[in-house]
Amino acid sequence: MPLVRVDIQQNPDPDFAKRIGEHIYAALRSCIDVPEHDNFQILTEHDSQHFVYDPQYLGIQRSDGVVFIQITISEGRTVEKKQLLFKTIAESLHTQLAVRLEDVFINLVEVKKENWSFGNGIAQYVT
């Protein structure tokens, strides 16, 4: 069960953040075998005063179009699957939404399965 958070600067296109989320979900399904309907996202737009980033950290030249993506998932995927996920998301956002590759910032957070409750106050993955 991934929980996806996307943060961008305010965009004139009211559907832009939602379209980013759609591409991320497609990549999650194809790269790390996320099942259908397992789609939980928080999409947030910020004004420039509440959106801080370093424009050249690690020699990567970022712009105001930077997209912060944080994905919380259950642990257990291989490094190769994670790398494929990062690449697929970045390339999809670049080719489909004209987001610069340099502006795709992804943070993957892995947690143990017992740390999820999908509702009803129950840890559904605990057996």
XYZ file of N, CA and C in Angstrom:
381
model
N 0.847 -1.176 0.000
C 0.000 0.000 0.000
C 0.882 1.225 0.000
N 1.020 1.877 -1.107
C 1.763 3.128 -1.065
C 0.866 4.293 -0.637
N 1.475 5.194 0.088
C 0.861 6.487 0.372
C 1.757 7.509 -0.302
N 1.208 8.229 -1.264
C 1.991 9.143 -2.089
C 1.651 10.577 -1.716
N 2.694 11.364 -1.499
C 2.544 12.803 -1.276
C 3.286 13.518 -2.388
N 2.595 14.453 -3.033
C 3.194 15.250 -4.102
C 3.062 16.711 -3.716
N 4.176 17.434 -3.791
C 4.179 18.859 -3.501
C 4.786 19.601 -4.679
N 4.060 20.624 -5.151
C 4.522 21.453 -6.256
C 4.194 22.910 -5.949
N 4.830 23.806 -6.703
C 4.407 25.196 -6.626
C 3.088 25.320 -7.362
N 2.307 26.318 -6.981
C 1.010 26.528 -7.621
C 1.180 26.553 -9.128
N 0.275 25.867 -9.799
C 0.337 25.732 -11.248
C -0.935 26.300 -11.844
N -0.830 27.017 -12.958
C -2.045 27.577 -13.565
C -3.044 26.517 -14.039
N -2.554 25.312 -14.300
C -3.421 24.212 -14.720
C -3.990 23.546 -13.468
N -5.292 23.660 -13.208
C -5.868 23.095 -11.979
C -5.788 21.570 -11.909
N -5.537 20.898 -13.022
C -5.450 19.435 -13.049
C -4.014 18.915 -13.054
N -3.042 19.825 -13.013
C -1.649 19.405 -13.154
C -1.229 18.425 -12.055
N -1.486 18.739 -10.815
C -1.092 17.853 -9.710
C -1.782 16.497 -9.835
N -3.049 16.501 -10.197
C -3.783 15.239 -10.360
C -3.160 14.389 -11.473
N -2.751 15.030 -12.547
C -2.122 14.283 -13.648
C -0.769 13.719 -13.217
N -0.020 14.459 -12.401
C 1.229 13.919 -11.851
C 0.915 12.642 -11.071
N -0.096 12.712 -10.213
C -0.484 11.552 -9.422
C -0.865 10.351 -10.270
N -1.541 10.585 -11.371
C -1.930 9.489 -12.267
C -0.703 8.789 -12.842
N 0.306 9.562 -13.209
C 1.535 8.959 -13.753
C 2.301 8.199 -12.678
N 2.301 8.716 -11.479
C 2.972 8.015 -10.376
C 2.272 6.688 -10.102
N 0.943 6.708 -10.055
C 0.192 5.474 -9.803
C 0.458 4.439 -10.904
N 0.498 4.872 -12.142
C 0.789 3.948 -13.245
C 2.179 3.334 -13.073
N 3.147 4.135 -12.660
C 4.500 3.613 -12.447
C 4.536 2.640 -11.268
N 3.821 2.950 -10.207
C 3.754 2.035 -9.063
C 3.169 0.690 -9.481
N 2.144 0.728 -10.299
C 1.506 -0.520 -10.763
C 2.459 -1.325 -11.635
N 3.163 -0.650 -12.534
C 4.001 -1.380 -13.484
C 5.366 -1.774 -12.920
N 5.902 -1.022 -11.986
C 7.275 -1.263 -11.515
C 7.372 -2.049 -10.223
N 6.434 -1.830 -9.309
C 6.553 -2.535 -8.022
C 5.283 -3.306 -7.675
N 4.490 -3.616 -8.683
C 3.352 -4.531 -8.531
C 2.298 -4.070 -7.527
N 2.017 -2.781 -7.508
C 0.943 -2.271 -6.659
C -0.386 -2.719 -7.268
N -1.286 -3.282 -6.474
C -2.546 -3.780 -7.032
C -3.504 -2.654 -7.440
N -4.425 -3.007 -8.300
C -5.472 -2.084 -8.724
C -6.249 -1.590 -7.502
N -6.654 -0.350 -7.526
C -7.417 0.326 -6.471
C -6.575 0.706 -5.258
N -5.299 0.341 -5.230
C -4.417 0.697 -4.117
C -3.778 2.046 -4.453
N -4.614 3.078 -4.407
C -4.204 4.408 -4.846
C -4.613 5.432 -3.793
N -3.628 5.892 -3.006
C -3.860 6.873 -1.948
C -2.827 7.980 -2.112
N -3.309 9.202 -2.386
C -2.409 10.307 -2.702
C -2.859 11.595 -2.023
N -1.874 12.388 -1.635
C -2.115 13.731 -1.122
C -1.362 14.669 -2.053
N -2.099 15.494 -2.776
C -1.528 16.379 -3.785
C -1.666 17.815 -3.295
N -0.538 18.494 -3.126
C -0.552 19.815 -2.515
C 0.208 20.813 -3.374
N -0.397 21.988 -3.550
C 0.265 23.089 -4.239
C 0.582 24.177 -3.224
N 1.726 24.833 -3.401
C 2.210 25.838 -2.462
C 2.540 27.138 -3.186
N 2.420 28.262 -2.484
C 2.930 29.508 -3.051
C 4.456 29.485 -2.899
N 5.126 30.384 -3.595
C 6.592 30.346 -3.630
C 7.238 30.584 -2.266
N 6.555 31.269 -1.363
C 7.125 31.502 -0.036
C 7.096 30.259 0.849
N 6.286 29.291 0.485
C 6.152 28.071 1.280
C 6.637 26.844 0.517
N 7.577 27.074 -0.388
C 8.108 25.995 -1.222
C 9.609 26.242 -1.359
N 10.399 25.548 -0.561
C 11.828 25.811 -0.476
C 12.603 24.621 -1.032
N 13.587 24.915 -1.862
C 14.460 23.876 -2.402
C 15.788 24.519 -2.771
N 16.839 23.720 -2.780
C 18.143 24.205 -3.225
C 18.225 23.994 -4.736
N 18.491 25.055 -5.488
C 18.476 24.936 -6.942
C 19.674 24.204 -7.542
N 20.652 23.797 -6.724
C 21.808 23.117 -7.317
C 22.434 22.041 -6.427
N 21.721 21.544 -5.430
C 22.260 20.504 -4.567
C 22.661 19.281 -5.388
N 23.826 18.724 -5.095
C 24.427 17.576 -5.793
C 24.662 17.843 -7.277
N 24.769 19.134 -7.649
C 25.042 19.487 -9.040
C 23.857 19.336 -9.968
N 22.667 19.173 -9.415
C 21.448 19.052 -10.221
C 20.778 20.421 -10.245
N 20.588 20.971 -11.430
C 20.033 22.316 -11.584
C 18.504 22.254 -11.586
N 17.902 22.590 -10.451
C 16.446 22.553 -10.298
C 15.832 23.907 -10.629
N 14.561 23.869 -11.010
C 13.818 25.092 -11.316
C 12.592 25.167 -10.415
N 11.825 26.230 -10.583
C 10.574 26.360 -9.823
C 9.556 25.278 -10.190
N 9.849 24.518 -11.213
C 8.970 23.416 -11.597
C 9.270 22.114 -10.871
N 10.105 22.179 -9.838
C 10.462 20.961 -9.113
C 9.207 20.304 -8.521
N 9.202 18.988 -8.594
C 8.096 18.176 -8.068
C 8.667 17.289 -6.968
N 8.197 17.501 -5.745
C 8.608 16.652 -4.629
C 7.612 15.502 -4.511
N 8.142 14.290 -4.526
C 7.309 13.095 -4.433
C 7.833 12.265 -3.268
N 6.965 11.994 -2.312
C 7.335 11.107 -1.211
C 6.378 9.923 -1.232
N 6.956 8.742 -1.294
C 6.169 7.511 -1.379
C 6.502 6.652 -0.160
N 5.490 6.374 0.646
C 5.656 5.465 1.771
C 5.103 4.111 1.341
N 5.946 3.081 1.448
C 5.543 1.734 1.034
C 6.002 0.722 2.081
N 5.436 -0.460 2.003
C 5.916 -1.558 2.840
C 7.295 -1.978 2.350
N 8.150 -2.334 3.295
C 9.508 -2.725 2.926
C 9.519 -4.039 2.162
N 10.616 -4.258 1.418
C 10.786 -5.550 0.769
C 11.075 -5.504 -0.719
N 10.990 -4.346 -1.358
C 11.292 -4.294 -2.794
C 12.805 -4.276 -2.997
N 13.239 -4.820 -4.112
C 14.664 -4.833 -4.416
C 15.129 -3.439 -4.827
N 16.427 -3.235 -4.719
C 17.020 -1.969 -5.169
C 16.717 -1.752 -6.648
N 16.775 -2.822 -7.425
C 16.519 -2.708 -8.863
C 15.091 -2.233 -9.147
N 14.122 -2.746 -8.408
C 12.734 -2.313 -8.597
C 12.565 -0.846 -8.208
N 13.233 -0.433 -7.137
C 13.153 0.966 -6.714
C 13.780 1.882 -7.757
N 14.929 1.483 -8.289
C 15.580 2.283 -9.324
C 14.699 2.381 -10.568
N 14.070 1.277 -10.937
C 13.159 1.289 -12.082
C 11.982 2.227 -11.823
N 11.462 2.201 -10.601
C 10.355 3.087 -10.243
C 10.768 4.547 -10.391
N 11.923 4.926 -9.838
C 12.393 6.309 -9.939
C 12.515 6.742 -11.402
N 13.148 5.898 -12.199
C 13.370 6.212 -13.612
C 12.046 6.322 -14.362
N 11.141 5.391 -14.106
C 9.858 5.388 -14.797
C 9.036 6.621 -14.460
N 8.996 6.993 -13.189
C 8.263 8.199 -12.794
C 8.862 9.423 -13.471
N 10.168 9.582 -13.368
C 10.825 10.764 -13.943
C 10.596 10.847 -15.445
N 10.775 9.739 -16.148
C 10.605 9.755 -17.601
C 9.156 9.998 -18.003
N 8.226 9.442 -17.262
C 6.815 9.643 -17.570
C 6.420 11.103 -17.364
N 6.826 11.693 -16.253
C 6.501 13.095 -16.006
C 7.159 13.995 -17.046
N 8.360 13.611 -17.475
C 9.071 14.401 -18.479
C 8.384 14.320 -19.849
N 8.116 13.099 -20.302
C 7.562 12.945 -21.656
C 6.093 13.337 -21.743
N 5.327 13.091 -20.691
C 3.887 13.336 -20.749
C 3.464 14.709 -20.236
N 4.230 15.277 -19.282
C 3.820 16.543 -18.669
C 4.879 17.641 -18.793
N 5.960 17.355 -19.515
C 7.038 18.325 -19.747
C 7.722 18.782 -18.454
N 7.752 17.907 -17.447
C 8.509 18.195 -16.231
C 9.964 17.852 -16.534
N 10.866 18.754 -16.233
C 12.285 18.506 -16.451
C 12.734 17.323 -15.583
N 13.578 16.460 -16.133
C 14.089 15.321 -15.364
C 14.771 15.793 -14.092
N 15.470 16.931 -14.174
C 16.167 17.473 -13.018
C 15.209 17.916 -11.917
N 13.964 18.117 -12.261
C 12.968 18.621 -11.313
C 12.127 17.530 -10.660
N 12.464 16.279 -10.894
C 11.723 15.176 -10.270
C 12.526 14.679 -9.069
N 12.047 15.014 -7.878
C 12.709 14.702 -6.603
C 11.844 13.662 -5.902
N 12.396 12.467 -5.692
C 11.617 11.369 -5.119
C 12.271 10.882 -3.835
N 11.452 10.698 -2.813
C 11.893 10.142 -1.538
C 11.021 8.931 -1.246
N 11.653 7.775 -1.109
C 10.938 6.533 -0.823
C 11.140 6.183 0.645
N 10.038 5.995 1.366
C 10.081 5.657 2.786
C 9.512 4.251 2.940
N 10.321 3.338 3.472
C 9.872 1.965 3.663
C 9.512 1.728 5.123
N 8.385 1.083 5.340
C 7.939 0.766 6.698
C 7.559 -0.706 6.775
N 7.554 -1.229 7.991
C 7.127 -2.614 8.201
C 5.612 -2.712 7.977
N 5.168 -3.866 7.535
C 3.749 -4.050 7.217
C 2.829 -3.812 8.407
N 3.311 -4.062 9.623
C 2.437 -3.879 10.783
C 2.171 -2.408 11.086
N 2.805 -1.509 10.364
C 2.624 -0.074 10.592
C 1.505 0.543 9.754
N 0.675 -0.265 9.146
C -0.432 0.232 8.332
C -1.772 -0.117 8.975
N -2.675 0.837 8.987
C -4.084 0.585 9.276
C -4.871 1.269 8.181
N -5.644 0.507 7.448
C -6.396 1.038 6.313
C -7.794 1.513 6.717
N -8.108 1.381 7.981
C -9.410 1.799 8.486
C -9.865 0.883 9.600
N -10.881 1.318 10.316
C -11.484 0.544 11.403
C -10.565 0.309 12.588
N -9.430 1.013 12.645
C -8.500 0.840 13.756
C -7.845 -0.517 13.798
N -7.718 -1.160 12.641
C -7.161 -2.508 12.563
C -5.897 -2.483 11.698
N -4.867 -3.186 12.130
C -3.660 -3.354 11.321
C -3.885 -4.559 10.419
N -4.431 -4.313 9.244
C -4.883 -5.380 8.355
C -3.766 -6.332 7.913
N -2.525 -5.864 7.860
C -1.433 -6.721 7.405
C -0.859 -7.591 8.520
N -1.301 -7.403 9.769
C -0.800 -8.214 10.866
C -1.514 -9.564 10.803
N -0.736 -10.627 10.800
C -1.366 -11.974 10.721
C -1.192 -12.721 12.010
